[in-house]
CSV table of C-alpha atoms and ligand atoms in Angstrom, one decimal:
chain,number,residue,atom,x,y,z
A,1373,MET,CA,23.7,40.9,102.8
A,1374,ILE,CA,22.0,37.5,102.4
A,1375,HIS,CA,23.2,35.2,105.1
A,1376,LEU,CA,24.1,31.7,104.4
A,1377,PRO,CA,23.6,29.0,105.5
A,1378,PRO,CA,19.9,29.8,105.4
A,1379,ARG,CA,17.7,28.5,108.2
A,1380,TYR,CA,16.0,25.5,106.9
A,1381,ASP,CA,12.5,26.9,107.2
A,1382,GLU,CA,13.5,30.0,105.2
A,1383,PRO,CA,13.3,30.2,101.4
A,1384,LEU,CA,16.6,29.9,99.7
A,1385,PRO,CA,17.8,33.0,97.8
A,1386,PRO,CA,17.2,33.1,94.0
A,1387,ALA,CA,20.8,32.6,93.2
A,1388,PHE,CA,20.2,28.9,93.8
A,1389,PHE,CA,17.6,28.8,91.1
A,1390,PRO,CA,18.8,30.7,88.0
A,1391,ALA,CA,15.9,30.8,85.6
A,1392,SER,CA,18.3,30.3,82.7
A,1393,ALA,CA,18.3,26.5,82.8
A,1394,PRO,CA,15.7,24.4,81.0
A,1395,THR,CA,12.9,23.3,83.1
A,1396,PRO,CA,11.6,20.7,83.8
A,1397,PHE,CA,14.4,18.3,82.8
A,1398,SER,CA,15.2,14.7,83.4
A,1399,ARG,CA,18.1,12.3,83.1
A,1400,ALA,CA,16.9,11.2,79.6
A,1401,ASP,CA,17.5,14.8,78.3
A,1402,PHE,CA,21.2,14.3,78.7
A,1403,GLY,CA,21.3,11.2,76.4
A,1404,ALA,CA,21.7,7.6,77.2
A,1405,ASP,CA,25.6,7.6,77.1
A,1406,PHE,CA,25.9,10.4,79.7
A,1407,HIS,CA,28.1,9.4,82.6
A,1408,TRP,CA,26.5,10.1,86.1
A,1409,GLY,CA,28.9,9.8,89.0
A,1410,ALA,CA,30.4,11.1,92.1
A,1411,SER,CA,34.0,11.8,92.9
A,1412,ALA,CA,36.4,11.2,95.7
A,1413,ALA,CA,40.2,11.4,96.4
A,1414,ALA,CA,42.6,9.2,98.2
A,1415,TYR,CA,44.0,11.5,100.9
A,1416,GLN,CA,40.6,13.0,101.6
A,1417,THR,CA,38.9,9.7,102.2
A,1418,GLU,CA,41.1,6.6,102.6
A,1419,GLY,CA,42.8,7.0,106.0
A,1420,ALA,CA,45.0,4.0,106.6
A,1421,TRP,CA,47.9,6.4,106.3
A,1422,GLN,CA,50.5,3.8,107.4
A,1423,HIS,CA,48.7,0.6,106.6
A,1424,GLN,CA,50.1,-2.3,104.7
A,1425,GLY,CA,53.3,-0.7,103.5
A,1426,LYS,CA,52.0,2.7,102.5
A,1427,GLY,CA,54.8,5.4,102.5
A,1428,PRO,CA,54.2,8.9,103.8
A,1429,SER,CA,52.9,11.6,101.5
A,1430,ILE,CA,53.4,15.4,101.6
A,1431,TRP,CA,49.9,15.7,103.1
A,1432,ASP,CA,50.8,13.4,105.9
A,1433,ASP,CA,53.8,15.7,106.6
A,1434,PHE,CA,52.0,19.0,106.0
A,1435,THR,CA,49.1,18.1,108.4
A,1436,ARG,CA,51.6,17.5,111.1
A,1437,ARG,CA,52.6,21.1,111.1
A,1438,LYS,CA,50.8,23.2,113.7
A,1439,GLY,CA,48.5,25.9,112.5
A,1440,VAL,CA,48.3,25.1,108.8
A,1441,ILE,CA,45.0,23.2,108.9
A,1442,ARG,CA,41.9,24.3,110.8
A,1443,ARG,CA,41.8,22.8,114.3
A,1444,ASN,CA,45.0,21.0,113.3
A,1445,GLU,CA,43.0,18.2,111.7
A,1446,HIS,CA,44.5,15.6,109.5
A,1447,ALA,CA,43.2,12.6,107.5
A,1448,ARG,CA,45.1,9.7,109.1
A,1449,VAL,CA,41.6,8.1,109.4
A,1450,GLY,CA,39.7,10.3,107.1
A,1451,ALA,CA,36.5,8.7,106.0
A,1452,ASP,CA,38.1,5.3,106.6
A,1453,PHE,CA,37.4,4.5,102.9
A,1454,TYR,CA,40.3,2.0,102.9
A,1455,ASN,CA,38.3,-0.3,105.2
A,1456,ARG,CA,34.8,0.8,104.2
A,1457,TYR,CA,35.0,1.0,100.5
A,1458,GLU,CA,32.5,-1.8,99.9
A,1459,GLU,CA,29.9,-0.1,102.0
A,1460,ASP,CA,30.5,3.2,100.2
A,1461,LEU,CA,30.3,1.6,96.8
A,1462,ASP,CA,27.1,-0.2,97.9
A,1463,LEU,CA,25.7,3.3,98.7
A,1464,ALA,CA,26.9,4.7,95.4
A,1465,HIS,CA,25.2,1.9,93.6
A,1466,GLY,CA,22.1,2.4,95.6
A,1467,LEU,CA,22.0,6.1,94.5
A,1468,GLY,CA,21.9,4.8,90.9
A,1469,LEU,CA,25.4,6.2,89.9
A,1470,SER,CA,26.8,4.7,86.7
A,1471,ASP,CA,30.4,5.9,87.4
A,1472,PHE,CA,32.7,6.5,90.4
A,1473,ARG,CA,35.8,8.6,90.3
A,1474,PHE,CA,38.6,8.1,92.9
A,1475,SER,CA,42.3,8.6,93.0
A,1476,ALA,CA,45.2,6.3,93.9
A,1477,ALA,CA,47.7,7.3,96.5
A,1478,TRP,CA,51.1,7.2,94.8
A,1479,PRO,CA,53.0,6.4,98.1
A,1480,ARG,CA,50.6,3.5,98.7
A,1481,VAL,CA,51.8,2.0,95.5
A,1482,LEU,CA,55.4,3.2,95.5
A,1483,PRO,CA,56.3,4.1,99.0
A,1484,GLU,CA,59.6,5.6,97.9
A,1485,GLY,CA,57.9,7.3,94.9
A,1486,THR,CA,59.9,5.1,92.5
A,1487,GLY,CA,61.5,1.7,92.5
A,1488,ALA,CA,60.0,-1.0,94.7
A,1489,VAL,CA,56.2,-1.6,94.4
A,1490,ASN,CA,54.2,-2.1,97.5
A,1491,ARG,CA,52.2,-5.2,96.5
A,1492,ARG,CA,49.6,-4.8,99.2
A,1493,GLY,CA,49.0,-1.2,98.2
A,1494,LEU,CA,48.5,-2.0,94.6
A,1495,ASP,CA,46.2,-5.0,95.6
A,1496,PHE,CA,44.0,-2.5,97.3
A,1497,TYR,CA,43.3,-0.6,94.1
A,1498,ASP,CA,42.8,-3.9,92.3
A,1499,ARG,CA,40.1,-4.9,94.8
A,1500,LEU,CA,38.6,-1.4,94.6
A,1501,VAL,CA,38.3,-1.6,90.8
A,1502,ASP,CA,36.8,-5.1,91.0
A,1503,ALA,CA,34.3,-3.9,93.7
A,1504,CYS,CA,33.2,-1.0,91.4
A,1505,LEU,CA,32.7,-3.4,88.5
A,1506,GLU,CA,30.8,-5.9,90.6
A,1507,ARG,CA,28.3,-3.0,91.3
A,1508,ASP,CA,28.1,-1.8,87.7
A,1509,LEU,CA,30.0,1.3,88.6
A,1510,ARG,CA,32.6,2.3,86.0
A,1511,PRO,CA,35.8,3.2,87.7
A,1512,TRP,CA,37.5,6.5,86.8
A,1513,LEU,CA,41.0,6.5,88.2
A,1514,THR,CA,42.9,9.8,88.9
A,1515,LEU,CA,46.6,9.1,89.1
A,1516,TYR,CA,47.5,12.3,91.1
A,1517,HIS,CA,45.2,14.0,93.5
A,1518,TRP,CA,48.0,15.9,95.4
A,1519,ASP,CA,49.5,13.2,97.7
A,1520,LEU,CA,53.1,13.2,96.4
A,1521,PRO,CA,55.4,10.6,98.2
A,1522,SER,CA,57.4,12.4,100.9
A,1523,ALA,CA,60.5,10.6,99.5
A,1524,LEU,CA,60.1,12.5,96.3
A,1525,GLN,CA,59.5,15.8,98.1
A,1526,ALA,CA,62.9,15.3,99.8
A,1527,ARG,CA,64.4,15.3,96.3
A,1528,GLY,CA,62.6,18.6,95.4
A,1529,GLY,CA,59.2,17.2,94.5
A,1530,TRP,CA,57.5,19.1,91.7
A,1531,THR,CA,60.3,21.6,91.5
A,1532,ASN,CA,62.7,18.8,90.3
A,1533,ARG,CA,62.4,18.2,86.6
A,1534,ASN,CA,62.9,14.5,87.2
A,1535,VAL,CA,59.4,14.4,88.6
A,1536,VAL,CA,58.2,13.9,85.0
A,1537,ASN,CA,60.1,10.5,84.9
A,1538,TRP,CA,59.0,9.5,88.4
A,1539,PHE,CA,55.4,10.2,87.5
A,1540,ALA,CA,55.7,8.3,84.2
A,1541,GLU,CA,57.0,5.3,86.1
A,1542,TYR,CA,54.1,5.4,88.6
A,1543,ALA,CA,51.6,5.8,85.7
A,1544,GLN,CA,53.1,2.8,84.0
A,1545,VAL,CA,52.8,0.6,87.2
A,1546,MET,CA,49.1,1.6,87.5
A,1547,ALA,CA,48.3,1.1,83.8
A,1548,ARG,CA,49.9,-2.3,83.7
A,1549,ARG,CA,48.0,-3.6,86.7
A,1550,LEU,CA,44.6,-2.0,86.1
A,1551,GLY,CA,44.5,-1.2,82.4
A,1552,ASP,CA,42.6,-4.4,81.7
A,1553,ARG,CA,39.6,-3.2,83.7
A,1554,VAL,CA,39.8,0.6,84.1
A,1555,GLN,CA,38.6,2.3,81.0
A,1556,HIS,CA,38.6,5.9,82.2
A,1557,TRP,CA,41.9,7.5,83.3
A,1558,LEU,CA,42.7,11.0,84.6
A,1559,VAL,CA,46.2,12.1,84.8
A,1560,LEU,CA,46.3,15.1,87.2
A,1561,ASN,CA,43.8,16.7,89.5
A,1562,GLU,CA,43.8,20.5,89.2
A,1563,PRO,CA,47.4,21.4,88.6
A,1564,MET,CA,46.7,25.1,89.2
A,1565,VAL,CA,45.6,24.2,92.7
A,1566,PHE,CA,48.4,21.9,93.8
A,1567,VAL,CA,51.0,24.1,92.1
A,1568,GLY,CA,49.6,27.5,93.3
A,1569,ALA,CA,48.2,26.7,96.7
A,1570,GLY,CA,51.2,24.3,97.4
A,1571,HIS,CA,54.1,26.4,96.1
A,1572,LEU,CA,53.1,30.0,96.0
A,1573,LEU,CA,50.5,30.6,98.6
A,1574,GLY,CA,51.8,27.9,101.0
A,1575,VAL,CA,48.3,26.9,102.2
A,1576,HIS,CA,48.5,23.3,100.8
A,1577,ALA,CA,51.3,20.7,100.9
A,1578,PRO,CA,54.2,21.1,100.6
A,1579,GLY,CA,53.6,24.5,102.1
A,1580,ARG,CA,56.0,26.5,100.0
A,1581,ARG,CA,55.7,30.3,99.4
A,1582,HIS,CA,58.3,30.9,96.7
A,1583,LEU,CA,57.9,32.3,93.2
A,1584,GLY,CA,60.7,30.1,91.8
A,1585,ALA,CA,59.2,27.0,93.3
A,1586,PHE,CA,55.8,27.9,91.8
A,1587,LEU,CA,57.3,28.4,88.3
A,1588,ALA,CA,59.3,25.2,88.3
A,1589,ALA,CA,56.4,23.2,89.7
A,1590,ALA,CA,54.1,24.7,87.1
A,1591,HIS,CA,56.3,23.8,84.2
A,1592,HIS,CA,57.0,20.3,85.5
A,1593,ALA,CA,53.4,19.6,86.1
A,1594,THR,CA,52.6,20.8,82.6
A,1595,LEU,CA,55.2,18.3,81.3
A,1596,ALA,CA,54.0,15.5,83.5
A,1597,GLN,CA,50.4,16.1,82.5
A,1598,ALA,CA,51.2,15.3,78.9
A,1599,GLU,CA,53.8,12.7,79.6
A,1600,GLY,CA,51.3,10.9,81.8
A,1601,GLY,CA,48.9,10.9,78.9
A,1602,ARG,CA,51.5,9.4,76.6
A,1603,VAL,CA,52.5,6.7,79.0
A,1604,LEU,CA,48.9,5.7,79.5
A,1605,ARG,CA,48.2,5.8,75.7
A,1606,ALA,CA,51.2,3.5,75.1
A,1607,GLN,CA,50.2,1.1,77.9
A,1608,LEU,CA,46.4,0.9,77.7
A,1609,PRO,CA,44.1,-0.8,75.2
A,1610,ALA,CA,42.9,1.3,72.3
A,1611,THR,CA,39.5,1.6,73.9
A,1612,ALA,CA,40.8,3.4,77.0
A,1613,ARG,CA,39.8,7.0,77.5
A,1614,ILE,CA,42.4,9.3,78.8
A,1615,GLY,CA,41.8,12.7,80.4
A,1616,THR,CA,43.0,15.2,82.9
A,1617,THR,CA,41.2,17.7,85.1
A,1618,PHE,CA,41.3,21.5,85.4
A,1619,SER,CA,40.1,23.8,88.1
A,1620,CYS,CA,38.4,26.9,86.8
A,1621,SER,CA,36.2,29.9,87.9
A,1622,TYR,CA,34.0,32.1,85.8
A,1623,LEU,CA,35.6,35.5,86.1
A,1624,THR,CA,33.8,38.8,85.8
A,1625,PRO,CA,35.2,42.3,86.4
A,1626,GLN,CA,34.2,44.2,89.5
A,1627,ARG,CA,33.4,47.3,87.5
A,1628,PRO,CA,32.2,46.1,84.1
A,1629,GLY,CA,33.5,48.5,81.4
A,1630,ASN,CA,36.3,49.7,83.5
A,1631,ALA,CA,39.5,49.2,81.4
A,1632,TYR,CA,41.7,48.3,84.4
A,1633,ASP,CA,39.3,45.7,85.8
A,1634,GLU,CA,38.6,44.3,82.4
A,1635,ALA,CA,42.3,43.8,81.7
A,1636,ALA,CA,42.8,42.4,85.2
A,1637,THR,CA,40.1,39.9,84.5
A,1638,ARG,CA,41.8,38.8,81.3
A,1639,ARG,CA,45.1,38.3,83.2
A,1640,ALA,CA,43.4,36.3,86.0
A,1641,ASP,CA,41.7,34.2,83.4
A,1642,ALA,CA,45.0,33.4,81.7
A,1643,LEU,CA,46.5,32.4,85.0
A,1644,LEU,CA,43.6,30.6,86.7
A,1645,ASN,CA,41.8,29.1,83.7
A,1646,ARG,CA,44.2,28.8,80.8
A,1647,LEU,CA,47.7,28.2,82.1
A,1648,PHE,CA,47.6,24.4,82.1
A,1649,VAL,CA,45.1,24.0,79.3
A,1650,GLU,CA,46.7,25.8,76.3
A,1651,PRO,CA,50.1,24.0,76.5
A,1652,VAL,CA,48.1,20.7,76.1
A,1653,LEU,CA,46.7,22.0,72.8
A,1654,GLY,CA,50.2,22.9,71.6
A,1655,GLN,CA,49.5,26.6,72.0
A,1656,GLY,CA,52.2,27.1,74.7
A,1657,TYR,CA,51.5,29.2,77.9
A,1658,PRO,CA,49.1,32.1,77.6
A,1659,VAL,CA,51.9,34.7,77.6
A,1660,ALA,CA,50.2,37.4,75.6
A,1661,GLU,CA,48.2,38.4,78.7
A,1662,LEU,CA,51.1,37.6,81.1
A,1663,PRO,CA,54.4,38.5,79.4
A,1664,ALA,CA,56.4,38.6,82.6
A,1665,LEU,CA,55.2,35.1,83.5
A,1666,GLY,CA,56.3,34.0,80.1
A,1667,TRP,CA,59.9,35.3,80.6
A,1668,LEU,CA,60.1,33.7,84.0
A,1669,LEU,CA,58.8,30.3,82.8
A,1670,ASP,CA,61.4,30.4,80.0
A,1671,ARG,CA,64.1,29.8,82.6
A,1672,TYR,CA,62.6,26.3,83.2
A,1673,GLN,CA,62.0,25.4,79.5
A,1674,LYS,CA,64.3,23.2,77.5
A,1675,PRO,CA,64.3,22.9,73.7
A,1676,GLY,CA,61.4,20.6,72.6
A,1677,ASP,CA,59.3,21.3,75.7
A,1678,ASP,CA,56.6,23.0,73.6
A,1679,GLN,CA,55.9,19.7,71.9
A,1680,ARG,CA,56.4,17.7,75.1
A,1681,MET,CA,53.6,19.8,76.8
A,1682,ALA,CA,51.1,18.9,74.2
A,1683,PHE,CA,48.9,15.7,74.3
A,1684,LYS,CA,45.7,14.8,72.6
A,1685,PHE,CA,43.4,13.9,75.5
A,1686,ASP,CA,40.2,12.1,74.9
A,1687,PHE,CA,38.4,14.4,77.4
A,1688,TRP,CA,39.0,17.2,79.8
A,1689,GLY,CA,37.6,17.1,83.3
A,1690,ILE,CA,36.2,20.5,84.2
A,1691,GLN,CA,35.9,21.3,87.9
A,1692,ASN,CA,34.1,24.4,88.8
A,1693,TYR,CA,32.7,25.6,92.1
A,1694,THR,CA,32.1,29.3,91.8
A,1695,ARG,CA,32.5,32.6,90.0
A,1696,GLU,CA,35.1,35.1,91.1
A,1697,VAL,CA,34.9,38.9,90.7
A,1698,VAL,CA,38.2,40.5,89.7
A,1699,ARG,CA,39.6,44.0,90.3
A,1700,PHE,CA,42.8,45.7,89.3
A,1701,SER,CA,45.4,45.5,92.0
A,1702,PRO,CA,48.7,47.4,92.1
A,1703,TRP,CA,50.0,45.1,94.8
A,1704,LEU,CA,50.2,41.7,93.1
A,1705,PRO,CA,52.9,41.6,90.5
A,1706,LEU,CA,52.5,39.4,87.4
A,1707,GLN,CA,48.8,39.3,87.8
A,1708,TRP,CA,48.0,42.9,88.8
A,1709,ALA,CA,44.6,41.6,89.8
A,1710,SER,CA,42.9,40.4,92.9
A,1711,LEU,CA,39.7,38.5,93.7
A,1712,VAL,CA,37.0,40.3,95.7
A,1713,PRO,CA,35.8,37.9,98.4
A,1714,ALA,CA,32.1,36.9,98.1
A,1715,LYS,CA,31.6,38.0,101.7
A,1716,GLN,CA,32.3,41.6,100.6
A,1717,ARG,CA,29.9,41.4,97.7
A,1718,SER,CA,26.4,40.9,99.3
A,1719,VAL,CA,25.9,37.6,97.5
A,1720,PRO,CA,25.1,34.2,99.0
A,1721,TYR,CA,28.1,32.1,99.8
A,1722,SER,CA,28.9,28.6,100.9
A,1723,ASP,CA,30.8,27.3,103.9
A,1724,MET,CA,33.9,27.7,101.8
A,1725,GLY,CA,33.2,31.4,101.5
A,1726,TRP,CA,32.6,30.8,97.7
A,1727,GLU,CA,29.8,32.6,96.0
A,1728,VAL,CA,26.8,30.4,95.2
A,1729,TYR,CA,26.7,30.8,91.4
A,1730,PRO,CA,25.7,27.6,89.6
A,1731,GLU,CA,25.7,29.4,86.2
A,1732,SER,CA,29.4,29.5,86.4
A,1733,LEU,CA,29.4,25.9,85.3
A,1734,TYR,CA,27.6,26.8,82.1
A,1735,HIS,CA,30.0,29.7,81.3
A,1736,MET,CA,33.1,27.5,81.8
A,1737,LEU,CA,31.7,24.7,79.6
A,1738,LYS,CA,31.2,27.3,76.9
A,1739,GLN,CA,34.6,28.8,77.4
A,1740,TYR,CA,36.5,25.5,77.1
A,1741,ALA,CA,34.3,24.2,74.3
A,1742,ALA,CA,35.2,27.3,72.3
A,1743,TYR,CA,38.8,26.0,71.7
A,1744,PRO,CA,38.6,24.7,68.1
A,1745,ASN,CA,40.4,21.5,69.0
A,1746,ALA,CA,38.9,20.9,72.5
A,1747,PRO,CA,38.1,17.3,73.3
A,1748,GLN,CA,34.9,16.2,74.9
A,1749,LEU,CA,34.3,17.9,78.3
A,1750,MET,CA,33.3,16.1,81.5
A,1751,ILE,CA,32.2,17.8,84.7
A,1752,THR,CA,34.5,15.7,86.9
A,1753,GLU,CA,33.6,17.7,90.1
A,1754,SER,CA,30.8,20.0,91.0
A,1755,GLY,CA,29.3,20.6,94.4
A,1756,SER,CA,29.0,22.9,97.3
A,1757,ALA,CA,29.7,22.9,101.1
A,1758,PHE,CA,26.7,23.6,103.3
A,1759,PRO,CA,25.9,22.5,106.8
A,1760,ASP,CA,23.7,19.5,107.3
A,1761,GLU,CA,21.0,19.1,109.9
A,1762,ARG,CA,20.1,15.8,111.4
A,1763,GLN,CA,16.3,15.3,111.8
A,1764,GLY,CA,15.7,11.8,113.2
A,1765,THR,CA,17.1,9.4,110.6
A,1766,ARG,CA,17.3,12.1,107.9
A,1767,VAL,CA,20.1,14.4,107.1
A,1768,VAL,CA,18.4,17.5,105.7
A,1769,ASP,CA,20.5,19.7,103.4
A,1770,PRO,CA,18.2,21.8,101.2
A,1771,ALA,CA,20.9,24.2,100.1
A,1772,ARG,CA,23.2,21.4,98.7
A,1773,ARG,CA,20.2,19.8,97.1
A,1774,ALA,CA,19.2,23.0,95.4
A,1775,TYR,CA,22.7,23.7,94.3
A,1776,LEU,CA,23.1,20.2,92.8
A,1777,GLN,CA,19.9,20.6,90.9
A,1778,ALA,CA,20.8,24.0,89.6
A,1779,ALA,CA,24.2,22.9,88.5
A,1780,VAL,CA,22.9,19.9,86.6
A,1781,GLY,CA,20.4,22.2,84.9
A,1782,GLN,CA,23.3,24.5,83.8
A,1783,VAL,CA,25.1,21.5,82.2
A,1784,LEU,CA,21.9,20.7,80.2
A,1785,ARG,CA,21.7,24.4,79.2
A,1786,ALA,CA,25.3,24.2,77.8
A,1787,GLN,CA,24.6,20.8,76.1
A,1788,ARG,CA,21.5,22.2,74.4
A,1789,GLU,CA,23.7,25.0,73.0
A,1790,GLY,CA,25.9,22.4,71.4
A,1791,VAL,CA,28.6,21.9,74.0
A,1792,ASP,CA,30.0,18.3,73.9
A,1793,VAL,CA,29.7,17.4,77.5
A,1794,GLY,CA,29.6,13.7,78.4
A,1795,GLY,CA,29.3,13.4,82.2
A,1796,TYR,CA,28.6,14.9,85.5
A,1797,PHE,CA,30.3,13.9,88.8
A,1798,ALA,CA,29.1,15.4,92.0
A,1799,TRP,CA,31.8,16.3,94.5
A,1800,SER,CA,31.7,14.3,96.6
A,1801,LEU,CA,30.3,10.9,97.3
A,1802,THR,CA,30.8,11.2,101.0
A,1803,ASP,CA,31.9,14.0,103.4
A,1804,ASN,CA,35.6,14.0,103.7
A,1805,PHE,CA,38.8,16.0,104.7
A,1806,GLU,CA,38.6,19.3,103.0
A,1807,TRP,CA,42.4,20.1,102.9
A,1808,ALA,CA,43.3,23.3,104.8
A,1809,GLU,CA,39.7,23.5,106.0
A,1810,GLY,CA,39.8,20.2,107.7
A,1811,TYR,CA,36.5,18.5,108.4
A,1812,GLY,CA,34.5,21.7,108.7
A,1813,PRO,CA,33.0,22.2,105.2
A,1814,ARG,CA,30.9,19.2,104.1
A,1815,PHE,CA,30.5,18.4,100.4
A,1816,GLY,CA,29.1,14.9,100.5
A,1817,LEU,CA,25.9,13.4,99.2
A,1818,ILE,CA,26.4,11.0,102.1
A,1819,HIS,CA,26.9,12.3,105.6
A,1820,ILE,CA,29.7,10.9,107.8
A,1821,ASP,CA,29.6,11.0,111.6
A,1822,TYR,CA,33.3,11.1,112.2
A,1823,ASN,CA,32.9,9.7,115.7
A,1824,THR,CA,31.3,6.5,114.6
A,1825,GLN,CA,32.0,6.5,110.8
A,1826,GLU,CA,28.3,6.0,110.3
A,1827,ARG,CA,27.1,6.8,106.8
A,1828,THR,CA,23.7,8.5,106.1
A,1829,VAL,CA,22.5,9.4,102.7
A,1830,LYS,CA,21.5,13.1,102.8
A,1831,ASP,CA,18.4,14.6,101.2
A,1832,SER,CA,20.7,15.9,98.4
A,1833,GLY,CA,21.8,12.2,97.8
A,1834,ARG,CA,18.1,11.2,97.7
A,1835,TRP,CA,17.4,14.0,95.2
A,1836,TYR,CA,20.2,12.7,93.0
A,1837,GLN,CA,18.9,9.1,93.3
A,1838,GLU,CA,15.4,10.2,92.3
A,1839,PHE,CA,16.8,12.2,89.4
A,1840,LEU,CA,18.9,9.3,88.2
A,1841,GLY,CA,15.9,7.0,88.5
A,1842,GLY,CA,14.3,9.1,85.8
A,1843,ALA,CA,12.1,11.4,87.7
A,1844,PRO,CA,11.4,14.7,85.9
A,1845,MET,CA,12.8,17.7,87.8
A,1846,ALA,CA,11.2,21.1,87.7
A,1847,GLN,CA,13.7,23.9,88.5
A,1848,GLU,CA,12.5,24.8,91.9
A,1849,HIS,CA,12.7,28.5,91.6
A,1850,THR,CA,9.2,29.5,92.4
A,1851,ALA,CA,8.5,30.8,95.9
A,1852,GLU,CA,6.2,27.9,96.7
A,1853,ASN,CA,8.6,25.3,95.5
A,1854,VAL,CA,11.4,26.8,97.6
A,1855,ALA,CA,9.2,26.8,100.7
A,1856,ARG,CA,8.5,23.1,100.1
A,1857,LEU,CA,12.2,22.1,100.0
B,2913,LIG,C1,39.6,20.5,94.5
B,2913,LIG,C2,39.7,19.1,94.7
B,2913,LIG,C3,38.8,18.5,95.8
B,2913,LIG,C4,38.2,19.5,96.8
B,2913,LIG,C5,37.0,20.1,96.2
B,2913,LIG,C6,36.3,21.1,97.2
B,2913,LIG,O1,38.9,20.8,93.6
B,2913,LIG,O2,40.1,21.3,95.2
B,2913,LIG,O3,39.7,18.3,93.6
B,2913,LIG,O4,39.7,17.7,96.4
B,2913,LIG,O5,37.8,18.8,97.9
B,2913,LIG,O6,37.3,20.9,95.1
B,2913,LIG,O7,37.2,22.2,97.5
C-alpha cells in the first residue's frame, strides 16, 4: 500500500507522473485560443448566506441537520467570497488566468425561486462580472451549482416537473441582466451528482434516499438542462457560447476479461458517464445497458420529451477527478455493479479517498469526443485534494502541484490525438467548503486560513502561474525531479 499524503521529503509515487503525456510542454502547445482558468461555486465560497435579501437554499437547510456534514460544518461564511471577491480576482489575475468560472446562487437572485427579483443579489453578480472584465478575466457563469432555493424544495424541488419552468425563469433573469457582458454560460453543474447524491444516496442536499425521487429528479434535470440552453440561446447575443457540465470517471473492470465485471463496467458507464449526455444529443437515455432504468424513467416521460431533452450546446464541460474500478455486484439492483474503493486497491489516493489517476482525464476526453456530433470539450474542473504544509510564508503542496501538471499533460495528449478541447479550469481557485466533507479536503491553488480568511498562493498556484507565463514544463517523472519538488 502506498500511503498518501506523502511526507514532503519523500518522492511521490509514479502514478503522479504517467509517462504517457508529451514532455516537455508549454502553454503555447495548446494554441493561442485555449482558455486557462480556475473554477469556483457560490455555496462553496460566497458565504453571506442571509445578506442583502438572499433567500435560503437547500444547502443552508441541509447543513443545519446534525451528522450529515463532517464536523457539522456549513458554509454560512465559507471563503467569504461575497466580501472578498476583488481580492480573489486580483489573485486570479496575478496567476495569469485568462478565464474564471463561478456560479450564481439562485436564491440570492430569486429568494422565493420565482417571482420577485432581489435587486441587491443580482447587483452582486453584476459587480462580479465587471470586476472580472476589469482584470481581463473572461467570466464563465454556471447557473446551477446545487443551491436550489428552499422555497422550491418545499414544492418538491427537482422532483416537481414545474422545476423546468422555474429554472427557465431564473435563466432568463440572469441572461437579461448579464448577457451583454458574459460570453460563456454553463447551464447545470454535474446533474449526476446533485440528482444521485442528493436524491438516491442522501449524502447531499436535499438529503433524499428514494428511487422515485431520483428518477423524477433525473428526468426533470435532463429537461431543465436543455430548456436552460434554449432560454439562453433565445436571450443572448449570437456570439454567446452555451455549455453545460458533466461529472465522469474513467471506469475499468476489477477483473479485466471477466464477463460479469466487464458487463458491470458498461452498466456503470451508462449510469455515471452517459445518462445526462446522450439525451442532449437526441439519443435518449442509454437504456440498452440499463433496461430497467428505462422502464422506470418512462413513468416520468411525456410525449415530446425526447425532443425536449435535446439541445445543441456549443461546448460540454467535462469534470473528472479519478478513475473507478468496477465489479459485478448482486446487491445493487439496476446497476448490478459496485465501485471498489481506492483504499482497497493498493493505489495512491487523495484526501477524498479518490485514486490519483491523471490519465483518467485523457480517457474521458477521448470517450466524449467519440460521439459523432459532440461539441467542443472544455475541462471545466480538474484537481485534487491534498494537505498543505505551511513553511514560513509559503504553502507547500507538491502532490497537488504534481497532479495539476500531470493532468494538464493528459489534456495535451488528447489534443494531440485530435480531440477538440478548448480549455482547462483548475478546481479550485481557492480552498472552499467541500460539501459533505466540510472544510477538510482542500482543492485550492490558493490557501485559505479560515480563522483569518487570509489568502496565500500555494506552490501549485505558483506552478500554474509559471506555466501560464510560458515556462516550458518537463514532466517531472524522473527520480531526481521528484526529489526536487
Ligand atoms: C463537483 C463540484 C465541485 C466539487 C469538486 C470536488 O464536481 O463535485 O463541481 O463543487 O467541489 O468536484 O469534489
